[in-house]
Amino acid sequence: MEFRFANRGDRVATIDDVAKRAGVSKGTVSSVFSKKRPISRQVTERVLEVAKDLGYFPNHVARSLAIKKTMIAGLKMPISKDNTMSGFEIQLINGVIRECSKQGYRVLLDPLPEHDDPTQFSIDPVDGVIMLNPRRQDPRIVRYNQMGIPLVLIGRPDPEDPTVSFVDNDNTNLTLQVGAHLLENGHKSVLFLNAAADMTVASDRQLGLMQAFANSGQPADRVHVMNFSRKINSSATEYGYTALMNMYGQSAFTAVIADTDRVALGVLRAARELGVDVPGELSIIALSNDAILAQEVTPKLTSVELSAERLGAEAAQILIRKMNDMNIVQQSIIETKLIIRESCRRLS
Amino acid sequence: MEFRFANRGDRVATIDDVAKRAGVSKGTVSSVFSKKRPISRQVTERVLEVAKDLGYFPNHVARSLAIKKTMIAGLKMPISKDNTMSGFEIQLINGVIRECSKQGYRVLLDPLPEHDDPTQFSIDPVDGVIMLNPRRQDPRIVRYNQMGIPLVLIGRPDPEDPTVSFVDNDNTNLTLQVGAHLLENGHKSVLFLNAAADMTVASDRQLGLMQAFANSGQPADRVHVMNFSRKINSSATEYGYTALMNMYGQSAFTAVIADTDRVALGVLRAARELGVDVPGELSIIALSNDAILAQEVTPKLTSVELSAERLGAEAAQILIRKMNDMNIVQQSIIETKLIIRESCRRLS
DNA sequence: CTGAAAGCGCTTACAG
DNA sequence: CTGAAAGCGCTTACAG
């Protein structure tokens, strides 16, 4: 009688209900679903039929507790209030999801802010986690270690630590090359619209660019660096727009390096309004996160491909390996590539 | 002795370890962390200290099993092989995440394909689910019902069902208005680059557009409809590009309705290559999913704002309500708005 | 304010 | 091929 209501939502059927109704043990029902041990044809059919009748589906949580595995990978990613996931983040997530689902893992997004109260420390039901934008001396790294949860960073740990796994671009080398390219093309002064100052990528990239100028004997003050600010700038495009509006004519740069394609879009708009021809009078190079976008604007953007998707996929692969063997440590650098299109031209 | 190794990853500390070491019961430790019943200051401190020593963190899975709640909302979203999450999907996810995390819920992405084998039906450890792009007669709807899991659709159920909750744009009305706008501006023939044919939005939108033409007494063959095809088209932009390349000159349309901004980008590029002036010779209206992008291209796109983020947020709100009271049913329509910019002009 | 014990819904040696 | 029972790590009436 009780069963009659099981699929009306009053009470969800459990393995016990199925076992009793089918006249077998719970272990047998379990085996029918998990296929971990062979069950006779007849019993299998009876169990499946009863299960269907009762609307029974195995409880994932109970199963996870028993086998001590959730088959879920956590993606720790702060969500900005201003709603904008960057193209970079999106591609990255895409890479993570693709790789995880290939291996049967689901992905849990946890954007919840970190809490200091230890009794509030958010523990996710995951077998491992991928963490974006680790902070300096990030306390979470040791915490995950204590919890026995495999961890892979996207972005390098600061300070360096040979025991933590991560994937990253070679950000210093990236801007070193961009800088070299600009210098080779006669640009001796550049405006760098960099990422937010508290990100490790921002300092790495600034370093590389300065290096390039130093290498070619240029004075350091030829590089004008600005940083995105969540407080001041309402969006990436607005950042690019405002920056060029304020700086053009103030400093004598002939090229702009934009942190993302969207920043570059803002720069382009400002240039249009100022009547500045790109790339005739001003060159632009974007540190790209959106390959399609870069090719569809006019002029097409010369940009650096960061391969966000590969970063995500690689992080997921390492994590999956690590979930099978906690002792694995792997640190990967994903190549970047400068793609010449139309927005950057030799200074004549 | 055993404890000495607890934070070395050999074995993770449990509530039992803490209870024994602190000389209290498990119930007490539980209460210290959950704060569900008052525990004396001294005991609380001792427990917390021992917990810290042992590197103890409550096990989320065990807790979920006991309280029969995971505080996780599932987002059922097929991931396309070609890696492209559309701007629409991204904003939608953003809305879902924002609203869920406000209420302390995490979000589980489940892009795993549906399996027919009942023993393989993927059950997620979630308290409720938001499902994108429900199919016709979607069997999952009754399945979630059987499992006693609250469900909210994004997109309308087909056939209509007053017992299922969903949020959607009014897609028919949307294209009705776009059509009316074009007709008012003298466009008597239009190329509609619609979404994939198997999506309910595609049929709804086609309906609305035909309606608009019918209302103004135009023959139906003035509307040329194409559908995106995952097999043929490699990307949204490529779809727009190829479509215009193939159709321009073949049929006598003076306006294009593009399914997304990215499709519109492709159309713009094709127009450029064909030497067709937009909006001088050809008007374009995008069913927008990326407000920023629409404003940054040249000419700025006249587009329909779909408010993907609001769709996501609204779905999440309904789901959260529903998780507290299974009996709640709510069906919401999110307004769309035609935003006039530069890419569509009156035919002279 | 605290403890002992049953219960959440599974899995898995062990035994046959 | 199948069953009985212990165990996964929590929570929560119930009793004091």
XYZ file of C-alpha atoms (C1' of nucleotides) in Angstrom:
728
model
C 0.000 0.000 0.000
C 2.684 2.291 0.982
C 4.302 1.824 -2.394
C 1.332 3.026 -4.267
C 2.258 6.534 -3.258
C 5.962 6.304 -3.786
C 5.843 7.989 -7.130
C 3.502 10.677 -6.041
C 6.289 12.459 -4.277
C 5.044 11.635 -0.796
C 8.059 9.501 -0.191
C 10.842 8.505 -2.506
C 11.419 4.774 -2.917
C 14.621 3.376 -1.457
C 16.671 0.297 -2.104
C 14.913 -1.320 0.834
C 11.501 -0.886 -0.721
C 12.683 -2.473 -3.921
C 14.401 -5.343 -2.113
C 11.328 -6.193 -0.060
C 8.920 -5.948 -2.926
C 11.126 -8.050 -5.180
C 11.815 -10.525 -2.426
C 15.587 -10.174 -2.580
C 18.289 -8.597 -0.442
C 19.474 -5.032 -0.681
C 22.839 -6.283 -1.838
C 21.204 -7.888 -4.806
C 19.346 -4.750 -5.789
C 22.552 -2.823 -5.392
C 24.346 -5.238 -7.698
C 21.648 -5.024 -10.330
C 22.206 -1.288 -10.590
C 25.951 -1.161 -10.098
C 26.654 -4.322 -12.089
C 29.560 -4.939 -9.783
C 28.680 -8.563 -9.396
C 26.691 -10.803 -11.686
C 23.019 -11.304 -10.962
C 20.855 -13.879 -12.731
C 18.724 -12.794 -15.613
C 15.422 -13.509 -13.898
C 16.297 -11.706 -10.696
C 17.656 -8.762 -12.638
C 14.444 -8.439 -14.591
C 12.248 -8.694 -11.551
C 14.245 -6.101 -9.682
C 14.241 -3.704 -12.632
C 10.521 -4.075 -13.015
C 9.819 -3.413 -9.366
C 12.195 -0.463 -9.483
C 10.342 0.998 -12.405
C 7.022 0.437 -10.691
C 8.163 2.199 -7.597
C 9.998 4.934 -9.442
C 13.193 3.964 -7.716
C 16.485 5.649 -8.512
C 19.643 5.045 -6.507
C 20.444 7.790 -4.053
C 23.650 9.434 -5.154
C 24.474 10.871 -1.765
C 24.121 7.578 0.075
C 26.208 5.894 -2.548
C 28.893 8.548 -2.287
C 29.082 8.119 1.446
C 29.466 4.377 1.129
C 32.125 4.400 -1.549
C 33.773 7.637 -0.403
C 33.697 9.160 -3.824
C 31.311 11.672 -5.331
C 32.549 11.768 -8.919
C 32.325 15.530 -8.702
C 35.115 17.980 -9.385
C 34.862 21.363 -7.726
C 35.612 24.561 -9.591
C 36.434 27.297 -7.127
C 35.819 30.499 -8.958
C 34.951 33.817 -7.420
C 32.036 35.350 -9.248
C 32.307 39.073 -9.683
C 29.348 41.122 -8.552
C 29.229 42.917 -11.853
C 28.079 39.731 -13.487
C 30.739 39.614 -16.136
C 32.366 36.290 -16.654
C 35.205 37.096 -18.986
C 35.618 35.195 -22.206
C 38.712 33.751 -20.630
C 36.789 32.312 -17.708
C 34.092 30.943 -19.936
C 36.482 29.105 -22.185
C 38.280 27.832 -19.181
C 35.100 26.457 -17.676
C 34.350 24.905 -21.016
C 37.666 23.107 -20.991
C 37.152 21.866 -17.476
C 33.646 20.631 -18.163
C 34.582 18.915 -21.402
C 37.421 16.990 -19.867
C 35.564 16.114 -16.693
C 32.452 14.859 -18.382
C 34.563 12.739 -20.692
C 35.680 10.897 -17.597
C 32.260 10.775 -15.976
C 32.848 13.609 -13.542
C 30.371 16.353 -12.886
C 31.451 19.897 -12.089
C 30.415 21.863 -9.044
C 30.734 25.619 -9.274
C 31.473 27.164 -5.942
C 31.620 30.903 -6.063
C 30.886 31.256 -2.357
C 33.199 33.711 -0.708
C 35.795 32.463 1.695
C 34.825 32.698 5.336
C 37.263 33.098 8.186
C 35.168 31.312 10.780
C 36.519 27.737 10.717
C 33.098 26.427 11.620
C 31.843 28.062 8.448
C 34.537 26.901 6.109
C 32.643 25.674 3.136
C 33.284 22.053 2.412
C 32.085 20.845 -0.916
C 31.051 17.304 -1.704
C 33.833 16.873 -4.222
C 36.658 14.474 -4.923
C 39.027 17.217 -5.921
C 39.107 20.893 -6.790
C 40.389 23.255 -9.420
C 41.009 26.714 -8.065
C 41.210 29.887 -10.126
C 43.333 32.887 -9.300
C 45.084 31.669 -6.187
C 46.011 34.532 -3.948
C 49.355 35.202 -2.399
C 50.010 32.746 0.468
C 46.590 31.339 -0.162
C 45.429 29.640 3.054
C 43.077 27.424 1.117
C 45.959 25.479 -0.322
C 46.969 24.039 3.045
C 43.342 23.589 3.984
C 42.573 21.374 1.032
C 45.671 19.459 1.867
C 44.409 18.862 5.416
C 41.093 17.751 4.086
C 42.827 15.247 1.889
C 41.334 16.822 -1.225
C 43.424 16.858 -4.412
C 43.960 20.378 -5.701
C 45.038 21.885 -8.997
C 45.547 25.607 -9.413
C 45.002 27.629 -12.529
C 47.624 30.308 -12.212
C 50.875 29.835 -10.372
C 51.049 29.532 -6.607
C 52.743 32.405 -4.846
C 55.217 31.747 -3.378
C 56.354 28.924 -5.598
C 55.805 25.458 -4.196
C 57.064 22.291 -5.849
C 54.397 20.206 -4.103
C 51.375 21.922 -5.612
C 50.020 21.132 -9.046
C 49.083 23.930 -11.377
C 48.710 25.000 -14.965
C 49.450 28.465 -16.225
C 50.497 30.477 -19.224
C 54.016 31.776 -19.228
C 52.817 35.286 -18.629
C 56.184 36.914 -18.342
C 57.382 35.415 -21.561
C 54.148 36.400 -23.263
C 54.566 40.125 -22.755
C 58.270 39.800 -23.346
C 57.438 38.671 -26.844
C 54.733 41.246 -27.359
C 57.148 43.927 -26.245
C 59.846 42.618 -28.557
C 57.405 42.598 -31.457
C 56.415 46.192 -30.837
C 60.014 47.321 -30.526
C 61.002 45.542 -33.709
C 58.243 47.454 -35.421
C 59.538 50.763 -34.215
C 57.157 51.373 -31.295
C 59.234 52.934 -28.559
C 56.487 53.938 -26.194
C 53.511 51.863 -25.210
C 50.378 52.063 -23.056
C 49.738 48.801 -21.244
C 46.150 48.366 -20.048
C 46.907 45.622 -17.598
C 44.660 43.389 -15.471
C 43.726 44.222 -11.878
C 46.796 44.909 -9.785
C 46.241 42.175 -7.229
C 46.413 39.379 -9.750
C 49.643 37.474 -10.187
C 49.224 37.618 -13.946
C 49.316 41.386 -13.797
C 52.726 41.529 -12.138
C 54.115 38.737 -14.286
C 53.042 40.459 -17.442
C 54.266 43.836 -16.393
C 57.616 42.263 -15.613
C 57.877 40.712 -19.066
C 57.083 43.945 -20.826
C 59.587 45.937 -18.804
C 62.123 43.241 -19.552
C 61.566 43.591 -23.279
C 62.145 47.318 -23.102
C 65.201 46.863 -20.901
C 66.608 44.270 -23.283
C 66.462 46.702 -26.142
C 67.938 49.505 -24.090
C 64.787 51.602 -23.792
C 64.206 53.653 -20.659
C 61.595 52.184 -18.351
C 59.383 55.252 -18.480
C 58.433 54.460 -22.044
C 56.047 51.861 -20.667
C 52.866 53.347 -19.228
C 51.006 50.806 -17.176
C 47.422 51.095 -16.011
C 45.488 48.508 -14.038
C 41.884 47.541 -14.278
C 39.992 48.475 -11.152
C 36.763 46.835 -10.115
C 35.883 49.991 -8.244
C 36.508 52.511 -10.975
C 35.757 50.601 -14.145
C 32.275 49.393 -14.835
C 33.284 46.935 -17.529
C 36.219 45.818 -19.619
C 35.178 47.873 -22.640
C 34.583 50.905 -20.499
C 38.078 50.480 -19.075
C 39.615 50.503 -22.534
C 37.491 53.410 -23.677
C 38.151 55.613 -20.674
C 41.829 54.790 -20.585
C 42.434 55.891 -24.145
C 40.234 58.945 -23.760
C 42.231 60.062 -20.749
C 45.687 59.116 -21.878
C 45.758 59.892 -25.569
C 47.736 63.031 -26.132
C 48.887 63.011 -22.504
C 51.639 60.490 -23.089
C 53.352 59.869 -26.369
C 52.631 56.182 -26.959
C 52.160 54.733 -30.400
C 50.795 51.388 -29.333
C 48.358 49.992 -26.791
C 48.442 46.532 -25.252
C 44.942 45.670 -24.105
C 44.364 43.106 -21.387
C 41.511 41.457 -23.280
C 39.644 41.715 -26.577
C 36.852 43.556 -24.844
C 39.266 46.120 -23.512
C 40.541 46.452 -27.062
C 36.974 47.061 -28.244
C 36.755 50.017 -25.890
C 40.070 51.360 -27.120
C 38.866 51.052 -30.708
C 35.713 52.970 -29.930
C 37.643 55.731 -28.219
C 40.043 55.907 -31.145
C 37.128 56.236 -33.515
C 35.674 59.071 -31.463
C 39.043 60.788 -31.239
C 39.502 60.444 -34.957
C 42.630 58.388 -34.466
C 43.231 55.841 -37.185
C 44.002 52.265 -36.142
C 46.495 50.998 -37.098
C 47.630 54.058 -39.075
C 48.239 56.286 -36.083
C 47.862 53.840 -33.242
C 48.608 50.142 -32.980
C 46.701 47.753 -30.736
C 47.585 44.287 -29.507
C 45.083 42.359 -27.420
C 45.939 39.646 -24.944
C 43.148 37.645 -26.357
C 40.528 35.574 -24.741
C 38.061 35.474 -27.556
C 39.493 34.289 -30.810
C 36.292 34.791 -32.738
C 35.701 38.290 -31.550
C 39.264 39.321 -32.355
C 38.723 38.340 -35.968
C 35.364 39.950 -36.437
C 36.101 43.509 -35.477
C 37.501 46.068 -37.845
C 40.446 46.144 -38.031
C 41.014 42.543 -37.031
C 42.948 42.435 -33.814
C 46.530 41.343 -33.614
C 46.381 39.309 -30.453
C 47.941 36.741 -28.197
C 46.095 33.463 -28.015
C 46.023 32.308 -24.398
C 44.258 29.004 -24.984
C 41.998 29.305 -21.984
C 40.179 26.190 -22.974
C 43.383 24.211 -22.967
C 44.264 25.605 -19.571
C 40.970 24.337 -18.226
C 41.212 20.977 -19.940
C 44.757 20.432 -18.790
C 43.861 21.339 -15.213
C 41.011 18.844 -15.318
C 43.244 16.110 -16.671
C 45.798 16.641 -13.960
C 43.084 16.690 -11.336
C 41.610 13.431 -12.542
C 45.017 11.799 -12.413
C 45.541 13.199 -8.959
C 42.209 11.908 -7.721
C 43.427 8.435 -8.549
C 46.784 8.968 -6.964
C 47.108 11.732 -4.417
C 50.868 11.699 -4.743
C 50.962 12.950 -8.292
C 52.251 16.470 -8.751
C 52.261 18.128 -12.121
C 52.989 21.655 -13.201
C 52.146 22.591 -16.773
C 52.803 25.658 -18.815
C 50.429 26.244 -21.696
C 51.975 27.938 -24.702
C 50.764 31.297 -25.922
C 51.067 32.545 -29.441
C 51.173 35.984 -30.989
C 48.848 36.118 -33.955
C 49.485 38.934 -36.380
C 46.341 40.389 -37.885
C 45.629 43.991 -38.770
C 45.543 46.218 -35.712
C 49.282 46.520 -35.230
C 51.502 47.987 -37.892
C 55.157 48.907 -38.364
C 55.813 52.504 -37.445
C 57.029 54.369 -40.471
C 48.944 8.120 17.752
C 46.625 7.537 14.928
C 45.730 11.196 14.990
C 49.214 12.310 14.382
C 48.768 11.315 10.785
C 45.316 12.650 10.255
C 46.496 15.792 8.571
C 49.037 14.041 6.463
C 46.413 12.760 4.152
C 46.675 9.167 5.334
C 43.237 9.350 6.815
C 40.887 12.236 7.163
C 39.667 13.012 10.673
C 36.008 12.311 11.410
C 33.581 13.570 13.969
C 34.331 10.451 15.989
C 38.009 11.264 16.246
C 37.225 14.734 17.471
C 34.635 13.499 19.968
C 36.978 10.954 21.497
C 39.928 13.261 21.695
C 37.868 16.043 23.203
C 36.141 13.626 25.561
C 32.629 14.516 24.429
C 29.911 12.866 22.373
C 29.554 13.085 18.626
C 26.308 14.954 19.127
C 28.158 17.649 20.950
C 30.767 18.043 18.253
C 27.990 18.153 15.725
C 26.276 20.914 17.640
C 29.442 22.956 17.926
C 29.703 23.062 14.161
C 26.048 23.306 13.271
C 25.156 25.613 16.160
C 21.776 23.973 16.196
C 21.797 23.658 19.939
C 23.742 25.673 22.473
C 27.011 24.269 23.763
C 28.917 25.741 26.692
C 31.778 28.079 26.021
C 34.444 25.774 27.449
C 33.313 22.712 25.571
C 32.998 24.683 22.354
C 36.533 25.933 22.676
C 37.973 22.542 23.454
C 36.186 20.933 20.541
C 37.276 23.649 18.144
C 40.853 23.319 19.275
C 40.896 19.570 18.866
C 39.250 19.941 15.484
C 41.909 22.342 14.367
C 44.624 20.045 15.665
C 43.247 17.125 13.777
C 42.449 19.101 10.672
C 38.817 18.125 10.990
C 36.171 19.431 8.617
C 32.604 18.143 8.617
C 31.873 15.709 5.817
C 29.365 17.310 3.501
C 28.162 14.055 2.019
C 27.441 12.412 5.357
C 25.671 15.524 6.509
C 23.585 15.608 3.353
C 22.517 12.030 3.830
C 21.465 12.669 7.390
C 19.499 15.837 6.742
C 18.341 14.819 3.262
C 19.439 18.043 1.705
C 22.538 18.869 -0.292
C 22.131 22.609 -0.754
C 23.049 22.085 -4.376
C 21.009 23.131 -7.386
C 21.585 21.217 -10.580
C 21.884 22.952 -13.935
C 21.116 20.503 -16.701
C 22.738 21.945 -19.747
C 23.922 20.005 -22.766
C 27.398 21.094 -23.715
C 27.973 21.297 -27.431
C 30.997 19.456 -28.760
C 32.152 22.515 -30.591
C 32.926 24.122 -27.287
C 30.906 27.238 -27.831
C 28.790 28.313 -24.948
C 26.746 31.095 -26.401
C 26.637 34.478 -24.760
C 23.063 33.649 -23.941
C 24.004 30.517 -22.017
C 26.777 32.276 -20.185
C 24.595 35.077 -18.989
C 21.988 32.603 -18.015
C 24.444 30.608 -15.935
C 25.560 33.836 -14.383
C 22.026 34.623 -13.322
C 21.539 31.159 -11.874
C 24.791 31.237 -9.953
C 24.249 34.707 -8.589
C 20.820 33.910 -7.245
C 21.770 30.489 -5.898
C 24.852 31.618 -4.076
C 22.906 34.453 -2.516
C 20.804 31.784 -0.850
C 23.713 29.530 0.053
C 23.199 27.063 -2.770
C 25.977 25.724 -4.916
C 25.468 24.905 -8.578
C 26.199 21.563 -10.186
C 26.694 21.584 -13.927
C 25.584 18.378 -15.497
C 26.224 18.246 -19.186
C 26.206 14.461 -19.280
C 24.119 13.152 -22.123
C 20.893 11.409 -21.364
C 21.122 7.645 -21.319
C 18.274 5.321 -22.155
C 19.372 2.510 -19.883
C 17.358 3.114 -16.680
C 20.158 1.653 -14.625
C 22.363 4.396 -16.025
C 20.045 7.303 -15.535
C 22.256 9.894 -14.044
C 21.102 10.955 -10.637
C 22.702 14.047 -9.291
C 23.140 14.862 -5.637
C 20.936 17.924 -5.887
C 17.899 19.340 -4.138
C 16.399 20.584 -7.351
C 17.231 21.181 -10.989
C 17.019 23.837 -13.654
C 16.822 22.374 -17.111
C 17.679 24.175 -20.334
C 16.078 23.571 -23.671
C 13.493 20.974 -22.752
C 12.689 18.756 -25.673
C 9.299 17.834 -26.966
C 7.598 15.341 -24.621
C 10.733 15.407 -22.552
C 10.850 12.165 -20.547
C 13.061 13.759 -17.958
C 10.211 15.870 -16.700
C 8.266 12.910 -15.401
C 11.449 11.288 -14.172
C 12.356 14.186 -11.944
C 8.851 14.115 -10.693
C 9.192 10.455 -9.760
C 12.440 11.166 -8.008
C 10.735 13.850 -5.986
C 13.124 16.486 -7.308
C 11.807 20.015 -7.876
C 12.250 21.127 -11.465
C 12.217 24.448 -13.267
C 12.544 24.670 -17.021
C 14.112 27.454 -18.996
C 12.066 27.431 -22.134
C 8.485 26.319 -22.285
C 7.449 22.696 -21.898
C 6.026 21.084 -24.990
C 3.209 20.202 -24.826
C 2.022 22.813 -22.375
C 1.594 21.612 -18.840
C 0.119 23.713 -16.056
C 1.891 21.654 -13.404
C 5.437 22.381 -14.496
C 7.301 25.516 -13.574
C 9.249 27.410 -16.173
C 10.568 30.761 -17.285
C 10.789 31.865 -20.873
C 10.798 34.811 -23.164
C 7.680 35.413 -25.160
C 9.377 34.265 -28.320
C 6.394 34.511 -30.574
C 5.639 38.020 -29.517
C 9.269 38.956 -29.884
C 9.487 38.222 -33.584
C 5.992 39.561 -34.063
C 7.319 42.910 -32.935
C 10.516 42.663 -34.913
C 8.474 41.823 -37.997
C 6.136 44.720 -37.380
C 9.062 47.080 -36.977
C 10.582 45.966 -40.259
C 7.278 46.281 -42.086
C 6.678 49.720 -40.686
C 10.036 50.674 -42.078
C 9.184 49.478 -45.506
C 10.939 46.122 -45.501
C 8.677 43.732 -47.362
C 11.004 40.786 -47.644
C 13.262 39.405 -44.960
C 15.827 36.685 -44.418
C 15.449 35.063 -41.004
C 18.547 33.225 -39.797
C 16.791 31.192 -37.160
C 18.078 28.871 -34.434
C 18.366 25.114 -34.901
C 15.104 23.623 -36.114
C 14.591 21.237 -33.203
C 14.435 23.982 -30.611
C 11.065 25.205 -29.419
C 12.286 28.795 -29.653
C 12.879 28.335 -33.345
C 9.300 27.366 -34.095
C 7.888 29.984 -31.760
C 9.900 32.720 -33.372
C 9.149 31.644 -36.875
C 5.477 31.674 -35.976
C 5.656 35.236 -34.690
C 7.397 36.514 -37.759
C 4.945 34.853 -40.140
C 2.175 36.325 -38.051
C 3.534 39.826 -38.448
C 3.658 39.454 -42.222
C 0.203 37.933 -42.292
C -1.151 40.779 -40.155
C 0.065 43.324 -42.641
C -1.242 41.354 -45.584
C 2.118 40.281 -46.969
C 2.418 36.930 -48.709
C 4.137 34.271 -46.639
C 6.861 33.701 -49.211
C 8.368 37.069 -48.384
C 9.862 35.477 -45.297
C 12.877 33.313 -46.039
C 13.756 31.154 -43.063
C 16.998 29.285 -42.560
C 17.948 27.190 -39.564
C 21.271 26.789 -37.883
C 22.605 23.293 -38.269
C 25.178 21.769 -35.980
C 26.242 19.494 -38.793
C 26.698 22.068 -41.491
C 27.689 25.186 -39.611
C 30.951 25.271 -37.741
C 30.096 28.323 -35.665
C 27.516 31.035 -35.256
C 29.517 33.594 -37.199
C 30.229 31.142 -39.949
C 26.493 30.481 -40.172
C 25.748 34.150 -40.672
C 28.578 34.593 -43.122
C 27.735 31.603 -45.289
C 24.034 32.316 -45.230
C 24.406 35.817 -46.592
C 27.017 34.737 -49.102
C 24.693 32.085 -50.479
C 21.428 33.956 -50.323
C 22.281 37.517 -51.264
C 21.099 38.182 -54.768
C 19.225 34.887 -54.808
C 16.248 36.211 -52.924
C 15.175 39.816 -52.812
C 15.287 40.566 -49.088
C 16.172 43.962 -47.724
C 16.627 42.934 -44.121
C 18.165 40.105 -42.141
C 17.106 38.908 -38.708
C 20.051 37.168 -37.082
C 19.546 34.612 -34.343
C 22.370 36.049 -32.237
C 24.899 38.866 -32.260
C 27.557 36.466 -33.404
C 25.454 35.420 -36.349
C 25.048 39.104 -37.100
C 28.832 39.498 -37.027
C 29.106 36.896 -39.744
C 26.451 38.637 -41.791
C 28.297 41.921 -41.416
C 31.526 40.390 -42.611
C 29.837 38.840 -45.629
C 28.181 42.169 -46.433
C 31.550 43.869 -46.279
C 33.032 41.340 -48.663
C 30.087 41.623 -50.999
C 30.363 45.387 -50.939
C 26.874 45.699 -49.531
C 26.389 48.710 -47.286
C 24.733 48.150 -43.902
C 22.306 49.693 -43.226
C 22.224 51.576 -46.525
C 21.438 48.588 -48.703
C 20.728 45.955 -46.105
C 19.253 46.178 -42.623
C 20.153 43.806 -39.790
C 18.392 43.088 -36.528
C 19.982 40.725 -34.028
C 18.122 38.709 -31.438
C 20.707 39.700 -28.972
C 22.472 37.757 -26.359
C 25.408 40.016 -25.869
C 24.504 43.587 -25.164
C 28.077 44.790 -25.075
C 29.064 43.209 -28.314
C 26.007 44.609 -30.081
C 27.104 48.104 -29.183
C 30.729 47.766 -30.093
C 30.511 46.679 -33.688
C 30.151 49.051 -36.596
C 27.390 49.803 -37.255
C 25.953 49.256 -33.802
C 23.385 46.516 -33.956
C 19.702 47.123 -33.610
C 18.797 44.190 -31.433
C 16.335 42.523 -29.132
C 17.447 42.262 -25.531
C 16.528 38.826 -24.213
C 17.700 39.339 -20.641
C 19.312 35.942 -20.335
C 20.645 36.791 -16.932
C 17.180 37.588 -15.687
C 15.899 34.324 -17.105
C 18.528 32.473 -15.119
C 18.002 34.442 -11.952
C 14.243 34.059 -12.112
C 14.542 30.324 -12.687
C 16.802 30.046 -9.665
C 14.403 32.011 -7.502
C 11.498 29.842 -8.464
C 13.545 26.720 -7.850
C 14.577 27.850 -4.398
C 10.972 28.535 -3.507
C 10.009 25.157 -4.875
C 12.683 23.371 -2.889
C 11.011 24.671 0.231
C 7.562 23.767 -0.940
C 7.261 21.116 -3.611
C 3.727 22.195 -4.387
C 4.621 25.589 -5.728
C 4.178 26.035 -9.455
C 5.207 29.209 -11.203
C 5.433 30.124 -14.827
C 7.170 33.376 -15.706
C 7.565 35.275 -18.905
C 10.565 37.578 -19.107
C 10.040 40.665 -21.217
C 12.100 41.322 -24.296
C 12.804 44.724 -25.738
C 13.678 45.940 -29.201
C 16.558 48.370 -28.993
C 16.990 50.620 -31.992
C 20.602 51.333 -32.854
C 22.162 51.750 -36.256
C 22.018 48.558 -38.278
C 18.399 48.814 -39.321
C 17.110 51.722 -41.353
C 13.883 52.824 -43.028
C 13.742 51.760 -46.639
C 13.551 54.768 -48.820
C 23.903 21.977 28.443
C 25.158 16.988 27.071
C 25.017 11.794 25.896
C 23.468 7.260 23.852
C 21.454 5.347 20.119
C 18.828 4.993 16.053
C 18.621 6.393 11.467
C 19.783 8.536 6.627
C 20.346 4.917 1.926
C 23.711 2.961 0.030
C 28.155 -0.785 -0.620
C 31.004 -4.638 0.326
C 33.690 -8.174 2.367
C 32.377 -12.634 4.158
C 29.988 -16.815 3.904
C 27.457 -20.053 1.518
C 24.575 -16.369 -7.989
C 22.654 -14.444 -3.393
C 22.042 -12.986 1.665
C 23.057 -10.979 6.360
C 25.388 -7.608 8.563
C 28.673 -4.118 9.376
C 30.089 0.254 7.962
C 30.408 5.059 5.474
C 30.127 10.022 8.802
C 26.910 12.682 9.961
C 22.051 14.436 12.665
C 18.354 14.362 15.866
C 14.631 13.099 18.805
C 14.660 11.371 23.487
C 16.186 11.387 28.052
C 18.464 13.449 31.673
